[in-house]
Structures are given as C-alpha cells and as structure tokens.
Amino acid sequence: MEQLTDIQQYNGIVERYRREGCRSNDYLQTRVGDLIARGLLYADCHYSNAYLLERKANCCRMYYYLNDITSPDVLTAPDPVIMLEILYRGNGPFPQAERDYLVAMGFEENLVRDQYAAVYQDLAPASAHGEVEVRPAISVDEVAWAVKMFNDAFDPFSGDYIDESELPTLLQANQVLMAVDGAGDPLGALHQTVERNVAWISHVAVVPAARGRHVGQALVDAFVERNHTSDKSRYMLWVQQQNAAAVAMYRKKGFRYLNKSTLSLIKQP
C-alpha cells in the first residue's frame, strides 16, 4: 500500500490495470486531484488487480480494477473498515462474480440502493401539510441537529456520512431544509445538493414522534419547488431498496427508477 502524492501515480495505475474485460467501480476521477492534495488517497496494487482507497472519517471507501477474480487478494488499507459499492443495471445481470470475489476477500453484503429521477413537469403538485413549515436551516446548531439525524438514520459506511467539519459549508450553501411545527420545534430535515443543473436529495430524516404526519412529503415538496426554474428542472436521488415507505413516497410524487442500482459491501475487523 502507498499513499498517492501525484496525479500521475493515479494515471499510471489506470493505464496499467484498465484492460479489456476489466471489472471496475472507479468513478472518483473528478475528485482525484483534491483527494491527493488532502492526503486521502492510497493504492494497493497487485499483479492483476489494483485497489484505490479513499480515507474517510470512519472508514476507507474502495475503488478497484479487477482483471483476475480467481484468487482473492490480501488487502492492506489505512483503516480496518473498508466499504465499496458495485454499480449495475437493474434489468441487466447481477454482478454475481464480483460480489462472490469480494466476499471471498472478507466483505459482507450491506444494502442495495436504487437511483430515481424526475422532471418538474411530471411531478405531482405540492400538497397542503397542515402545521408543518419547511425553511432553510438558520444556524450551525440547526445544521448540526439535522446532520446528527442523517448520520443516525442512515448506514454510516455507505458514503453518505457527513463529517462535523462540513457544517459551516452546509449552512452557508443553504443545503439543509428544516421541517418545523407551529411552535418552531424541529420535525425533520432534508439535505440537498445541486450538480450540473440537477437538484439532488442526499438525505431525508424525520423524528420518530412526527412520522405519519407527512413531514417527509413536506420536505420533498419544498425541495422540488425550491429548485424549480422551469418545467424541465431535473431532480435525482438514491433510495435504499429496503425502505419501502420512502420508495412509495417518491413514486407517488412522480419519481421513476432509472434502472441503475448499487450493491454496497463492507469489510470489518
């Protein structure tokens, strides 16, 4: 294992290991320069396979180039907890061979996420939500409350974990929407980003006592309207396949499955 200090090292790995028929989940190319500059990217290269490891707050996220899956490699990493995601088409063959190879290396299946998308003109109009008000977070304390909700509600190793250092940026960029009741008490929150003119839902979480009061729907409705610039405005999200209530809510709103899914796996000590 070595820490990458120059983007040419990364380019050399890609050139050497991206062969015909290679299996790969390396979709971090646009972030390589930043990760190297921050000292967060490592590589563990073997004869036929290469593993790239992004050091995160609570684990390493792994990307790979696999040319030989007949004999499991022994990994070294800067953190004992390693997670990865395999991207695949929902109506195509399941990546069984990759999954089996990684399980033989000590990984265990975690969860499946599906990608959904919508265009504004195809979405159901916003509904009335009674006493639920949705507005941007107005303080670091509110953002911290929301982030704790997100981190407690979702798998901490799936890649969606939010580090405390990100709180000021989330506040300044108005990336957190808060749902509050008539007394101003928080009921839930939504984390959004905008990338290449597409508005993304990253997290939605509702306090247990407020479930059944359409708080999640109120947050999604507000997110849609907040990012509406034309009838062609686009929206995307990933949702856990196992979360039937959330899937039903998004489908009812008008989001449709994009035939793209990920299987996450985790290796722990």
PDB file of C-alpha atoms in Angstrom:
ATOM      1  CA  MET A   1       0.000   0.000   0.000  1.00  0.00           C
ATOM      2  CA  GLU A   2       1.204   3.520  -0.762  1.00  0.00           C
ATOM      3  CA  GLN A   3      -0.198   7.000  -0.339  1.00  0.00           C
ATOM      4  CA  LEU A   4      -0.588   8.770  -3.667  1.00  0.00           C
ATOM      5  CA  THR A   5       1.144  12.148  -3.806  1.00  0.00           C
ATOM      6  CA  ASP A   6       0.890  12.934  -7.526  1.00  0.00           C
ATOM      7  CA  ILE A   7      -1.943  12.537 -10.008  1.00  0.00           C
ATOM      8  CA  GLN A   8       0.477  10.843 -12.412  1.00  0.00           C
ATOM      9  CA  GLN A   9       0.638   7.913  -9.989  1.00  0.00           C
ATOM     10  CA  TYR A  10      -3.124   7.525 -10.297  1.00  0.00           C
ATOM     11  CA  ASN A  11      -2.994   7.862 -14.086  1.00  0.00           C
ATOM     12  CA  GLY A  12      -0.286   5.184 -14.204  1.00  0.00           C
ATOM     13  CA  ILE A  13      -2.450   2.766 -12.208  1.00  0.00           C
ATOM     14  CA  VAL A  14      -5.412   3.334 -14.515  1.00  0.00           C
ATOM     15  CA  GLU A  15      -3.249   2.855 -17.607  1.00  0.00           C
ATOM     16  CA  ARG A  16      -1.728  -0.364 -16.270  1.00  0.00           C
ATOM     17  CA  TYR A  17      -4.858  -2.052 -14.897  1.00  0.00           C
ATOM     18  CA  ARG A  18      -7.754  -0.868 -17.096  1.00  0.00           C
ATOM     19  CA  ARG A  19      -7.540  -3.748 -19.553  1.00  0.00           C
ATOM     20  CA  GLU A  20     -10.114  -5.269 -21.870  1.00  0.00           C
ATOM     21  CA  GLY A  21     -12.748  -7.096 -19.813  1.00  0.00           C
ATOM     22  CA  CYS A  22     -11.691  -5.352 -16.595  1.00  0.00           C
ATOM     23  CA  ARG A  23     -14.294  -5.028 -13.839  1.00  0.00           C
ATOM     24  CA  SER A  24     -14.129  -1.599 -12.218  1.00  0.00           C
ATOM     25  CA  ASN A  25     -16.099   0.722  -9.965  1.00  0.00           C
ATOM     26  CA  ASP A  26     -13.665   3.662 -10.277  1.00  0.00           C
ATOM     27  CA  TYR A  27     -15.932   6.675 -10.616  1.00  0.00           C
ATOM     28  CA  LEU A  28     -13.843   9.046  -8.488  1.00  0.00           C
ATOM     29  CA  GLN A  29     -11.832  10.521 -11.399  1.00  0.00           C
ATOM     30  CA  THR A  30     -13.138  14.078 -10.980  1.00  0.00           C
ATOM     31  CA  ARG A  31     -12.069  14.089  -7.301  1.00  0.00           C
ATOM     32  CA  VAL A  32      -8.631  12.534  -7.603  1.00  0.00           C
ATOM     33  CA  GLY A  33      -6.695  15.817  -7.573  1.00  0.00           C
ATOM     34  CA  ASP A  34      -8.454  17.058  -4.447  1.00  0.00           C
ATOM     35  CA  LEU A  35      -8.075  13.734  -2.614  1.00  0.00           C
ATOM     36  CA  ILE A  36      -4.351  13.590  -3.373  1.00  0.00           C
ATOM     37  CA  ALA A  37      -3.843  17.210  -2.292  1.00  0.00           C
ATOM     38  CA  ARG A  38      -5.552  16.418   1.031  1.00  0.00           C
ATOM     39  CA  GLY A  39      -3.521  13.227   1.550  1.00  0.00           C
ATOM     40  CA  LEU A  40      -6.583  10.975   1.445  1.00  0.00           C
ATOM     41  CA  LEU A  41      -5.911   8.615  -1.483  1.00  0.00           C
ATOM     42  CA  TYR A  42      -3.989   5.347  -1.220  1.00  0.00           C
ATOM     43  CA  ALA A  43      -3.321   2.459  -3.595  1.00  0.00           C
ATOM     44  CA  ASP A  44      -2.773  -1.253  -3.015  1.00  0.00           C
ATOM     45  CA  CYS A  45      -1.604  -2.754  -6.316  1.00  0.00           C
ATOM     46  CA  HIS A  46      -1.237  -6.470  -7.073  1.00  0.00           C
ATOM     47  CA  TYR A  47      -0.168  -8.430 -10.145  1.00  0.00           C
ATOM     48  CA  SER A  48      -3.551  -8.305 -11.910  1.00  0.00           C
ATOM     49  CA  ASN A  49      -5.719  -6.109  -9.690  1.00  0.00           C
ATOM     50  CA  ALA A  50      -5.470  -2.626  -8.206  1.00  0.00           C
ATOM     51  CA  TYR A  51      -7.355  -1.146  -5.264  1.00  0.00           C
ATOM     52  CA  LEU A  52      -7.735   2.592  -4.616  1.00  0.00           C
ATOM     53  CA  LEU A  53      -8.639   3.597  -1.073  1.00  0.00           C
ATOM     54  CA  GLU A  54     -10.172   6.934  -0.113  1.00  0.00           C
ATOM     55  CA  ARG A  55      -9.689   7.591   3.582  1.00  0.00           C
ATOM     56  CA  LYS A  56     -12.892   8.924   5.146  1.00  0.00           C
ATOM     57  CA  ALA A  57     -13.803   9.934   8.697  1.00  0.00           C
ATOM     58  CA  ASN A  58     -14.927   6.465   9.764  1.00  0.00           C
ATOM     59  CA  CYS A  59     -13.711   4.027   7.092  1.00  0.00           C
ATOM     60  CA  CYS A  60     -11.980   3.655   3.740  1.00  0.00           C
ATOM     61  CA  ARG A  61     -14.027   3.710   0.554  1.00  0.00           C
ATOM     62  CA  MET A  62     -12.580   1.335  -2.019  1.00  0.00           C
ATOM     63  CA  TYR A  63     -12.464   1.545  -5.804  1.00  0.00           C
ATOM     64  CA  TYR A  64     -10.929  -1.196  -7.881  1.00  0.00           C
ATOM     65  CA  TYR A  65      -9.719  -2.563 -11.211  1.00  0.00           C
ATOM     66  CA  LEU A  66     -10.214  -6.346 -11.293  1.00  0.00           C
ATOM     67  CA  ASN A  67      -8.670  -8.390 -14.080  1.00  0.00           C
ATOM     68  CA  ASP A  68      -8.377 -11.713 -12.250  1.00  0.00           C
ATOM     69  CA  ILE A  69     -11.066 -12.894  -9.823  1.00  0.00           C
ATOM     70  CA  THR A  70      -9.895 -16.481  -9.476  1.00  0.00           C
ATOM     71  CA  SER A  71      -7.692 -15.956  -6.409  1.00  0.00           C
ATOM     72  CA  PRO A  72      -8.610 -13.417  -3.696  1.00  0.00           C
ATOM     73  CA  ASP A  73      -6.018 -10.738  -2.921  1.00  0.00           C
ATOM     74  CA  VAL A  74      -4.995  -9.818   0.613  1.00  0.00           C
ATOM     75  CA  LEU A  75      -5.767  -6.131   1.149  1.00  0.00           C
ATOM     76  CA  THR A  76      -3.861  -3.547   3.121  1.00  0.00           C
ATOM     77  CA  ALA A  77      -5.577  -0.249   3.949  1.00  0.00           C
ATOM     78  CA  PRO A  78      -5.083   2.786   6.207  1.00  0.00           C
ATOM     79  CA  ASP A  79      -8.321   1.941   8.069  1.00  0.00           C
ATOM     80  CA  PRO A  80      -9.543  -1.541   9.087  1.00  0.00           C
ATOM     81  CA  VAL A  81     -13.109  -0.795   7.952  1.00  0.00           C
ATOM     82  CA  ILE A  82     -13.471  -0.784   4.152  1.00  0.00           C
ATOM     83  CA  MET A  83     -16.651  -0.210   2.159  1.00  0.00           C
ATOM     84  CA  LEU A  84     -17.387  -0.238  -1.542  1.00  0.00           C
ATOM     85  CA  GLU A  85     -20.283  -0.039  -3.967  1.00  0.00           C
ATOM     86  CA  ILE A  86     -20.819  -2.017  -7.162  1.00  0.00           C
ATOM     87  CA  LEU A  87     -22.838  -0.119  -9.750  1.00  0.00           C
ATOM     88  CA  TYR A  88     -25.085  -2.208 -12.020  1.00  0.00           C
ATOM     89  CA  ARG A  89     -28.149  -2.001 -14.266  1.00  0.00           C
ATOM     90  CA  GLY A  90     -31.368  -3.195 -12.672  1.00  0.00           C
ATOM     91  CA  ASN A  91     -32.563  -5.061 -15.748  1.00  0.00           C
ATOM     92  CA  GLY A  92     -29.114  -6.470 -16.525  1.00  0.00           C
ATOM     93  CA  PRO A  93     -27.206  -9.344 -14.974  1.00  0.00           C
ATOM     94  CA  PHE A  94     -26.476  -9.036 -11.268  1.00  0.00           C
ATOM     95  CA  PRO A  95     -22.701  -8.618 -10.671  1.00  0.00           C
ATOM     96  CA  GLN A  96     -22.523 -12.010  -9.022  1.00  0.00           C
ATOM     97  CA  ALA A  97     -18.918 -12.798  -9.944  1.00  0.00           C
ATOM     98  CA  GLU A  98     -17.645  -9.508  -8.489  1.00  0.00           C
ATOM     99  CA  ARG A  99     -19.773  -9.962  -5.399  1.00  0.00           C
ATOM    100  CA  ASP A 100     -18.511 -13.513  -4.822  1.00  0.00           C
ATOM    101  CA  TYR A 101     -14.870 -12.494  -5.308  1.00  0.00           C
ATOM    102  CA  LEU A 102     -15.178  -9.647  -2.805  1.00  0.00           C
ATOM    103  CA  VAL A 103     -16.990 -11.861  -0.289  1.00  0.00           C
ATOM    104  CA  ALA A 104     -14.073 -14.302  -0.580  1.00  0.00           C
ATOM    105  CA  MET A 105     -11.830 -11.361   0.396  1.00  0.00           C
ATOM    106  CA  GLY A 106     -13.822 -10.866   3.602  1.00  0.00           C
ATOM    107  CA  PHE A 107     -16.524  -8.396   2.544  1.00  0.00           C
ATOM    108  CA  GLU A 108     -20.173  -8.791   3.534  1.00  0.00           C
ATOM    109  CA  GLU A 109     -23.263  -7.522   1.699  1.00  0.00           C
ATOM    110  CA  ASN A 110     -24.692  -4.351   3.208  1.00  0.00           C
ATOM    111  CA  LEU A 111     -27.560  -2.784   1.248  1.00  0.00           C
ATOM    112  CA  VAL A 112     -28.921  -2.032  -2.219  1.00  0.00           C
ATOM    113  CA  ARG A 113     -29.717   1.498  -3.370  1.00  0.00           C
ATOM    114  CA  ASP A 114     -31.722   2.473  -6.451  1.00  0.00           C
ATOM    115  CA  GLN A 115     -31.467   5.722  -8.413  1.00  0.00           C
ATOM    116  CA  TYR A 116     -34.634   7.692  -9.108  1.00  0.00           C
ATOM    117  CA  ALA A 117     -35.154  10.815 -11.216  1.00  0.00           C
ATOM    118  CA  ALA A 118     -37.876  13.226 -12.258  1.00  0.00           C
ATOM    119  CA  VAL A 119     -38.574  16.301 -14.361  1.00  0.00           C
ATOM    120  CA  TYR A 120     -40.677  19.059 -12.792  1.00  0.00           C
ATOM    121  CA  GLN A 121     -43.488  18.834 -15.334  1.00  0.00           C
ATOM    122  CA  ASP A 122     -44.007  15.152 -14.457  1.00  0.00           C
ATOM    123  CA  LEU A 123     -44.209  15.639 -10.697  1.00  0.00           C
ATOM    124  CA  ALA A 124     -47.374  15.792  -8.638  1.00  0.00           C
ATOM    125  CA  PRO A 125     -48.138  19.273  -7.273  1.00  0.00           C
ATOM    126  CA  ALA A 126     -47.257  20.105  -3.681  1.00  0.00           C
ATOM    127  CA  SER A 127     -49.841  19.126  -1.076  1.00  0.00           C
ATOM    128  CA  ALA A 128     -51.066  21.003   1.983  1.00  0.00           C
ATOM    129  CA  HIS A 129     -49.164  19.860   5.070  1.00  0.00           C
ATOM    130  CA  GLY A 130     -51.058  21.474   7.934  1.00  0.00           C
ATOM    131  CA  GLU A 131     -48.843  22.912  10.603  1.00  0.00           C
ATOM    132  CA  VAL A 132     -45.614  21.679   9.031  1.00  0.00           C
ATOM    133  CA  GLU A 133     -43.415  24.535   7.784  1.00  0.00           C
ATOM    134  CA  VAL A 134     -40.268  23.961   5.721  1.00  0.00           C
ATOM    135  CA  ARG A 135     -37.470  26.536   5.600  1.00  0.00           C
ATOM    136  CA  PRO A 136     -33.662  26.596   5.256  1.00  0.00           C
ATOM    137  CA  ALA A 137     -31.627  25.968   8.400  1.00  0.00           C
ATOM    138  CA  ILE A 138     -30.699  29.279  10.007  1.00  0.00           C
ATOM    139  CA  SER A 139     -27.840  28.331  12.356  1.00  0.00           C
ATOM    140  CA  VAL A 140     -24.952  25.916  12.732  1.00  0.00           C
ATOM    141  CA  ASP A 141     -26.837  24.372  15.662  1.00  0.00           C
ATOM    142  CA  GLU A 142     -29.792  23.550  13.399  1.00  0.00           C
ATOM    143  CA  VAL A 143     -27.479  22.076  10.784  1.00  0.00           C
ATOM    144  CA  ALA A 144     -25.738  20.036  13.494  1.00  0.00           C
ATOM    145  CA  TRP A 145     -29.113  18.712  14.667  1.00  0.00           C
ATOM    146  CA  ALA A 146     -30.032  17.748  11.108  1.00  0.00           C
ATOM    147  CA  VAL A 147     -26.675  16.100  10.428  1.00  0.00           C
ATOM    148  CA  LYS A 148     -26.967  14.017  13.600  1.00  0.00           C
ATOM    149  CA  MET A 149     -30.406  12.908  12.378  1.00  0.00           C
ATOM    150  CA  PHE A 150     -28.964  11.934   8.995  1.00  0.00           C
ATOM    151  CA  ASN A 151     -25.960  10.111  10.420  1.00  0.00           C
ATOM    152  CA  ASP A 152     -28.079   8.237  12.988  1.00  0.00           C
ATOM    153  CA  ALA A 153     -30.749   7.265  10.453  1.00  0.00           C
ATOM    154  CA  PHE A 154     -28.559   6.032   7.618  1.00  0.00           C
ATOM    155  CA  ASP A 155     -25.792   3.490   7.259  1.00  0.00           C
ATOM    156  CA  PRO A 156     -22.579   5.184   8.446  1.00  0.00           C
ATOM    157  CA  PHE A 157     -20.380   3.451   5.869  1.00  0.00           C
ATOM    158  CA  SER A 158     -22.500   3.896   2.734  1.00  0.00           C
ATOM    159  CA  GLY A 159     -20.668   7.025   1.613  1.00  0.00           C
ATOM    160  CA  ASP A 160     -23.353   9.401   2.879  1.00  0.00           C
ATOM    161  CA  TYR A 161     -21.840  10.051   6.306  1.00  0.00           C
ATOM    162  CA  ILE A 162     -21.467  13.808   6.938  1.00  0.00           C
ATOM    163  CA  ASP A 163     -18.452  14.916   8.939  1.00  0.00           C
ATOM    164  CA  GLU A 164     -18.747  17.683  11.531  1.00  0.00           C
ATOM    165  CA  SER A 165     -16.248  19.793   9.587  1.00  0.00           C
ATOM    166  CA  GLU A 166     -18.842  20.217   6.817  1.00  0.00           C
ATOM    167  CA  LEU A 167     -21.425  22.041   8.997  1.00  0.00           C
ATOM    168  CA  PRO A 168     -20.438  25.657   8.115  1.00  0.00           C
ATOM    169  CA  THR A 169     -20.433  24.860   4.395  1.00  0.00           C
ATOM    170  CA  LEU A 170     -23.869  23.233   4.589  1.00  0.00           C
ATOM    171  CA  LEU A 171     -25.250  26.320   6.347  1.00  0.00           C
ATOM    172  CA  GLN A 172     -23.643  28.852   4.015  1.00  0.00           C
ATOM    173  CA  ALA A 173     -24.815  26.992   0.894  1.00  0.00           C
ATOM    174  CA  ASN A 174     -28.394  26.578   2.218  1.00  0.00           C
ATOM    175  CA  GLN A 175     -28.125  22.828   1.690  1.00  0.00           C
ATOM    176  CA  VAL A 176     -30.253  21.838   4.692  1.00  0.00           C
ATOM    177  CA  LEU A 177     -34.024  22.307   4.797  1.00  0.00           C
ATOM    178  CA  MET A 178     -35.748  22.104   8.175  1.00  0.00           C
ATOM    179  CA  ALA A 179     -39.329  20.990   8.818  1.00  0.00           C
ATOM    180  CA  VAL A 180     -40.742  22.619  11.971  1.00  0.00           C
ATOM    181  CA  ASP A 181     -44.129  22.696  13.672  1.00  0.00           C
ATOM    182  CA  GLY A 182     -46.175  25.726  14.697  1.00  0.00           C
ATOM    183  CA  ALA A 183     -44.065  26.188  17.829  1.00  0.00           C
ATOM    184  CA  GLY A 184     -40.841  26.071  15.820  1.00  0.00           C
ATOM    185  CA  ASP A 185     -39.811  22.646  17.089  1.00  0.00           C
ATOM    186  CA  PRO A 186     -37.907  20.566  14.522  1.00  0.00           C
ATOM    187  CA  LEU A 187     -39.707  17.605  12.953  1.00  0.00           C
ATOM    188  CA  GLY A 188     -37.237  16.554  10.265  1.00  0.00           C
ATOM    189  CA  ALA A 189     -34.678  17.726   7.736  1.00  0.00           C
ATOM    190  CA  LEU A 190     -33.533  17.289   4.132  1.00  0.00           C
ATOM    191  CA  HIS A 191     -30.019  17.626   2.734  1.00  0.00           C
ATOM    192  CA  GLN A 192     -29.805  18.773  -0.888  1.00  0.00           C
ATOM    193  CA  THR A 193     -27.066  19.499  -3.410  1.00  0.00           C
ATOM    194  CA  VAL A 194     -27.067  20.838  -6.967  1.00  0.00           C
ATOM    195  CA  GLU A 195     -24.690  19.330  -9.526  1.00  0.00           C
ATOM    196  CA  ARG A 196     -24.658  20.208 -13.231  1.00  0.00           C
ATOM    197  CA  ASN A 197     -28.119  21.797 -13.008  1.00  0.00           C
ATOM    198  CA  VAL A 198     -29.586  18.702 -11.348  1.00  0.00           C
ATOM    199  CA  ALA A 199     -31.001  19.019  -7.825  1.00  0.00           C
ATOM    200  CA  TRP A 200     -30.173  16.004  -5.657  1.00  0.00           C
ATOM    201  CA  ILE A 201     -31.752  14.759  -2.448  1.00  0.00           C
ATOM    202  CA  SER A 202     -28.921  13.355  -0.345  1.00  0.00           C
ATOM    203  CA  HIS A 203     -30.751  12.683   2.948  1.00  0.00           C
ATOM    204  CA  VAL A 204     -34.245  12.928   4.388  1.00  0.00           C
ATOM    205  CA  ALA A 205     -34.903  12.120   8.046  1.00  0.00           C
ATOM    206  CA  VAL A 206     -37.942  12.587  10.292  1.00  0.00           C
ATOM    207  CA  VAL A 207     -38.068  12.376  14.097  1.00  0.00           C
ATOM    208  CA  PRO A 208     -39.881   9.206  15.192  1.00  0.00           C
ATOM    209  CA  ALA A 209     -42.646  11.118  17.003  1.00  0.00           C
ATOM    210  CA  ALA A 210     -43.517  13.033  13.803  1.00  0.00           C
ATOM    211  CA  ARG A 211     -43.831  10.028  11.491  1.00  0.00           C
ATOM    212  CA  GLY A 212     -47.233   9.677   9.878  1.00  0.00           C
ATOM    213  CA  ARG A 213     -47.682  13.464   9.696  1.00  0.00           C
ATOM    214  CA  HIS A 214     -46.386  13.732   6.088  1.00  0.00           C
ATOM    215  CA  VAL A 215     -43.222  15.527   7.211  1.00  0.00           C
ATOM    216  CA  GLY A 216     -41.106  13.697   4.644  1.00  0.00           C
ATOM    217  CA  GLN A 217     -43.529  14.642   1.875  1.00  0.00           C
ATOM    218  CA  ALA A 218     -43.499  18.280   3.011  1.00  0.00           C
ATOM    219  CA  LEU A 219     -39.691  18.316   2.823  1.00  0.00           C
ATOM    220  CA  VAL A 220     -39.659  16.750  -0.653  1.00  0.00           C
ATOM    221  CA  ASP A 221     -42.344  19.157  -1.913  1.00  0.00           C
ATOM    222  CA  ALA A 222     -40.340  22.124  -0.611  1.00  0.00           C
ATOM    223  CA  PHE A 223     -37.136  20.771  -2.148  1.00  0.00           C
ATOM    224  CA  VAL A 224     -38.831  20.447  -5.546  1.00  0.00           C
ATOM    225  CA  GLU A 225     -40.273  23.968  -5.504  1.00  0.00           C
ATOM    226  CA  ARG A 226     -37.076  25.499  -4.171  1.00  0.00           C
ATOM    227  CA  ASN A 227     -35.139  24.108  -7.157  1.00  0.00           C
ATOM    228  CA  HIS A 228     -37.811  24.788  -9.775  1.00  0.00           C
ATOM    229  CA  THR A 229     -36.614  27.091 -12.545  1.00  0.00           C
ATOM    230  CA  SER A 230     -38.641  25.667 -15.444  1.00  0.00           C
ATOM    231  CA  ASP A 231     -40.835  22.715 -16.366  1.00  0.00           C
ATOM    232  CA  LYS A 232     -37.612  20.977 -17.423  1.00  0.00           C
ATOM    233  CA  SER A 233     -35.968  21.283 -13.987  1.00  0.00           C
ATOM    234  CA  ARG A 234     -34.399  17.924 -13.101  1.00  0.00           C
ATOM    235  CA  TYR A 235     -34.196  16.072  -9.795  1.00  0.00           C
ATOM    236  CA  MET A 236     -32.390  12.908  -8.688  1.00  0.00           C
ATOM    237  CA  LEU A 237     -31.882  10.783  -5.602  1.00  0.00           C
ATOM    238  CA  TRP A 238     -30.695   7.422  -4.336  1.00  0.00           C
ATOM    239  CA  VAL A 239     -33.002   5.468  -2.031  1.00  0.00           C
ATOM    240  CA  GLN A 240     -32.461   2.253  -0.136  1.00  0.00           C
ATOM    241  CA  GLN A 241     -34.374  -0.510  -1.878  1.00  0.00           C
ATOM    242  CA  GLN A 242     -35.318  -1.901   1.537  1.00  0.00           C
ATOM    243  CA  ASN A 243     -37.026   1.379   2.595  1.00  0.00           C
ATOM    244  CA  ALA A 244     -40.496   0.630   1.212  1.00  0.00           C
ATOM    245  CA  ALA A 245     -42.119   3.739   2.733  1.00  0.00           C
ATOM    246  CA  ALA A 246     -39.603   6.115   1.137  1.00  0.00           C
ATOM    247  CA  VAL A 247     -39.793   4.339  -2.233  1.00  0.00           C
ATOM    248  CA  ALA A 248     -43.597   4.634  -2.171  1.00  0.00           C
ATOM    249  CA  MET A 249     -43.397   8.348  -1.304  1.00  0.00           C
ATOM    250  CA  TYR A 250     -41.027   9.139  -4.179  1.00  0.00           C
ATOM    251  CA  ARG A 251     -43.035   7.099  -6.662  1.00  0.00           C
ATOM    252  CA  LYS A 252     -46.246   8.835  -5.619  1.00  0.00           C
ATOM    253  CA  LYS A 253     -44.573  12.210  -6.156  1.00  0.00           C
ATOM    254  CA  GLY A 254     -43.599  11.155  -9.689  1.00  0.00           C
ATOM    255  CA  PHE A 255     -40.001   9.970  -9.387  1.00  0.00           C
ATOM    256  CA  ARG A 256     -39.132   6.990 -11.575  1.00  0.00           C
ATOM    257  CA  TYR A 257     -36.464   4.317 -11.249  1.00  0.00           C
ATOM    258  CA  LEU A 258     -33.556   4.965 -13.641  1.00  0.00           C
ATOM    259  CA  ASN A 259     -32.587   1.293 -13.970  1.00  0.00           C
ATOM    260  CA  LYS A 260     -29.397   1.961 -12.011  1.00  0.00           C
ATOM    261  CA  SER A 261     -28.576   0.363  -8.648  1.00  0.00           C
ATOM    262  CA  THR A 262     -25.638  -0.139  -6.317  1.00  0.00           C
ATOM    263  CA  LEU A 263     -24.771  -3.020  -4.032  1.00  0.00           C
ATOM    264  CA  SER A 264     -22.624  -1.966  -1.077  1.00  0.00           C
ATOM    265  CA  LEU A 265     -20.288  -4.330   0.765  1.00  0.00           C
ATOM    266  CA  ILE A 266     -18.308  -3.817   3.970  1.00  0.00           C
ATOM    267  CA  LYS A 267     -15.171  -5.442   5.369  1.00  0.00           C
ATOM    268  CA  GLN A 268     -14.711  -5.024   9.106  1.00  0.00           C
ATOM    269  CA  PRO A 269     -12.125  -6.398  11.568  1.00  0.00           C
TER     270      PRO A 269
END
